[in-house]
XYZ file of C-alpha atoms in Angstrom:
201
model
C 30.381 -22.755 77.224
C 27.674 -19.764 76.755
C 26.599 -19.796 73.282
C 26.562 -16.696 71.466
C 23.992 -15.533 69.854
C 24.075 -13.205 66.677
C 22.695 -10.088 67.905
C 24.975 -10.081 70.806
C 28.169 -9.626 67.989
C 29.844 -6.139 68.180
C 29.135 -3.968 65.203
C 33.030 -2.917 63.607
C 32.706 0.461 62.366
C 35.466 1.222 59.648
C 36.394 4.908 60.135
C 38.963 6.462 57.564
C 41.170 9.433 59.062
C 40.175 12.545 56.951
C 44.178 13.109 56.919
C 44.594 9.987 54.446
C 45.167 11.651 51.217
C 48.153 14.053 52.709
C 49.249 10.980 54.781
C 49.703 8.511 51.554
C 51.349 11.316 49.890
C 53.888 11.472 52.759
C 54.918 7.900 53.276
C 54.997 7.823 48.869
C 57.777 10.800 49.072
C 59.030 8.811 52.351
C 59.505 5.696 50.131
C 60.927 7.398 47.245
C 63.878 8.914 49.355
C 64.385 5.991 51.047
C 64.721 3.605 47.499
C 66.163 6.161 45.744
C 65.260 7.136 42.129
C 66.982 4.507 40.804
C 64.625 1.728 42.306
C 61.565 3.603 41.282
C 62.538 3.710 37.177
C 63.379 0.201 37.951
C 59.729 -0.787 39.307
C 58.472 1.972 36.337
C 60.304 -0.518 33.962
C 59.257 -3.384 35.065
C 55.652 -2.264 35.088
C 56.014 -0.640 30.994
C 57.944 -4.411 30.804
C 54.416 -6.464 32.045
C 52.062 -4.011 29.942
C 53.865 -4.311 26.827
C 53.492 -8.026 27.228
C 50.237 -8.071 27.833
C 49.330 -5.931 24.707
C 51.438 -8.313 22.993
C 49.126 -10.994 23.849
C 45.908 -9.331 22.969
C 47.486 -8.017 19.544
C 48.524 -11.847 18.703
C 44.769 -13.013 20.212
C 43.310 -10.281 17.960
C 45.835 -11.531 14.930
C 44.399 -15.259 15.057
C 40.905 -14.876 15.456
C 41.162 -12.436 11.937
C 43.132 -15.375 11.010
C 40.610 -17.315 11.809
C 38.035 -15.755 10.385
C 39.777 -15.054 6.727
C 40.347 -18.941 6.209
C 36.648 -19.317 7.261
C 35.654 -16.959 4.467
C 38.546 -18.110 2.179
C 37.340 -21.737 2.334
C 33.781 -20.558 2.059
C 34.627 -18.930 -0.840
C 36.114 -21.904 -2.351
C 32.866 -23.628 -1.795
C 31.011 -24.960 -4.738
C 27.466 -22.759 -3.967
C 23.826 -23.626 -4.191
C 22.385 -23.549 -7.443
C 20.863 -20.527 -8.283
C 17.270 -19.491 -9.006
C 16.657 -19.387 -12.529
C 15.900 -15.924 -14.528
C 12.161 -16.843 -14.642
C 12.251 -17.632 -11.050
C 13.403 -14.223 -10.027
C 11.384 -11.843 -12.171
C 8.264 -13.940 -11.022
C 8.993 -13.111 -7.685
C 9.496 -9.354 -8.405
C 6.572 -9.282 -10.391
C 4.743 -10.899 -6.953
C 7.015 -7.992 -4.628
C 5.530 -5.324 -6.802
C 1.871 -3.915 -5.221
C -1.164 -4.430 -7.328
C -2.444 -1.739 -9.566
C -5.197 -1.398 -7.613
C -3.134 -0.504 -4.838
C -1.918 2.653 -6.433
C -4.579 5.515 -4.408
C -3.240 3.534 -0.949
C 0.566 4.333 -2.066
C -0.339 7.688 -2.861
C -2.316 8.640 0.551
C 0.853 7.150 1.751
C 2.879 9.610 0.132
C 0.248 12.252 1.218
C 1.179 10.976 4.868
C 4.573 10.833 4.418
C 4.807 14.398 3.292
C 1.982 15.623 6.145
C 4.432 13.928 8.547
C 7.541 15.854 7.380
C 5.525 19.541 7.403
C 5.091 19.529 3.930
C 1.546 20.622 2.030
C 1.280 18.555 -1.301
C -1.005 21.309 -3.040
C -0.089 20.251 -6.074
C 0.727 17.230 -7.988
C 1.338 15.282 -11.405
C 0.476 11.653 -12.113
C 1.294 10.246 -15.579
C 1.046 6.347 -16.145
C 4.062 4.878 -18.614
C 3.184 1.090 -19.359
C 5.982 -0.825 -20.960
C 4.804 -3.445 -23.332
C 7.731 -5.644 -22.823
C 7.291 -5.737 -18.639
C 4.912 -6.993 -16.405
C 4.753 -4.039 -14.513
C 3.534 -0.089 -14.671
C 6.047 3.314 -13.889
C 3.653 5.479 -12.102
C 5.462 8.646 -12.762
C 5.119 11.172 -10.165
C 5.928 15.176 -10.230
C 5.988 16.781 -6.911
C 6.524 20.814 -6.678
C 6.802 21.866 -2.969
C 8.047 24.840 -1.115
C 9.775 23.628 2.297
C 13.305 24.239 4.069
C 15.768 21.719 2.792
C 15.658 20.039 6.130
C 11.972 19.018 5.994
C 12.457 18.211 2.053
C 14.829 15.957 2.871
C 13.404 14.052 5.235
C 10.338 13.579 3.416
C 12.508 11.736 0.264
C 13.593 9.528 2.839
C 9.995 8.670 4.949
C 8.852 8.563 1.533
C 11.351 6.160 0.098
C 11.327 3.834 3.359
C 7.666 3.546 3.513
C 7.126 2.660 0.045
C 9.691 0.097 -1.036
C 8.608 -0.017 -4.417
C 9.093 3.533 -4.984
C 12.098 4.847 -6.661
C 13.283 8.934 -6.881
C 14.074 10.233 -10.141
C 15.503 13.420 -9.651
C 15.612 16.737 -7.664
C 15.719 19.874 -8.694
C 16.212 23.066 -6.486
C 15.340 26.455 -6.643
C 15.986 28.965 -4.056
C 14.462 33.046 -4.923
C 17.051 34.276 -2.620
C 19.878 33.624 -0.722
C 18.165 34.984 3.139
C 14.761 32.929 2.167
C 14.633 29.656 4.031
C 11.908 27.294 2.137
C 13.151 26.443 -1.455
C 11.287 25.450 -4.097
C 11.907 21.762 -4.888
C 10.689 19.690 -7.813
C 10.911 16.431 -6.565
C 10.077 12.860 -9.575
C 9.130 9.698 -8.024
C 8.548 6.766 -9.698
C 5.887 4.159 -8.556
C 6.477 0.391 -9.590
C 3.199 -1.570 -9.788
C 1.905 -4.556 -11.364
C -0.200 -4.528 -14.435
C -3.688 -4.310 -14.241
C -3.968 -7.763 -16.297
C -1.414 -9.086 -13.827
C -3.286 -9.517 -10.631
C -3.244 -12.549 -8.779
């Protein structure tokens, strides 16, 4: 017996009639005359029957895993917990969060950057230093009038507040000449938290 080799194999070419579409559509209509209405609300039935099911399963899948999960957080609840840093403990490590107060011209070309980066000109600005006697740490209190659009305003407060964790806002204030003008004058507060002077380490 010759042995065949692979090249030798006929190539099948699949060809699909372009009349397919109309065709199916004929022997469906065929079908349906044939059966009779009666066995196609049947097989419709039977089909709504087999999904329903189904989403009954997922729902009561879906029902115990949140099941699950609520005794998981029920019994970790009921957990006695670690012990918890002491006060001391937890202002020392603020105190350590806080930036130096030598780091205070850095935070503000920050802030310069911040506000450069949003298409806003800082031409004019107010520092004032409030030390509390009590705390370890200094408000740097800072008064910002601009004139911008709301959008770029906005978006500054937020740069701002995401690039300098340790900055806070105070307050707004808003100020629009007229209704048609688009920049509005904005007084914007921040407040810088820094570490003492005396506090370095």
């Amino acid at each position: 017996m010759a042995a065949i080799r692979s090249g030798a194999l006929p190539k099948l070419k699949l060809a699909v009639p372009p009349n397919l579409a109309p065709r199916l559509a004929w022997q469906a209509r065929r079908l349906l005359r044939q059966c009779g209405p009666g066995v196609v609300g049947g097989v419709a039935c039977l089909l709504l029957t087999v999904l329903a099911q189904w989403h009954a399963t997922q729902l009561d899948q879906r029902q115990i895993a949140l099941t699950r999960q609520l005794n998981a957080a029920a019994r970790a609840a009921a957990a006695p917990h670690a012990p918890v840093a002491t006060a001391a403990g937890g202002v020392a490590a603020f105190y350590a969060y806080l930036p130096a107060h030598d780091a205070i011209p850095d935070q503000l070309k920050e802030l310069v950057r911040m506000a450069q980066q949003s298409g806003i000109a800082l031409n004019k600005a107010e520092y004032k230093a409030e030390q509390d006697g009590k705390a370890g740490f200094l408000r740097y209190r800072i008064t910002l009038p601009i004139k911008a659009d709301y959008t770029s305003t906005q978006g500054f407060i937020i740069n701002a507040l995401q690039a300098l964790p340790t900055l806070t806002l105070e307050s707004v204030a808003f100020k629009r000449e007229q209704i048609e003008t688009g920049d509005v004058e904005t007084r914007i507060q921040f407040v810088l938290l820094v570490r003492r002077q005396e506090d370095r380490r």
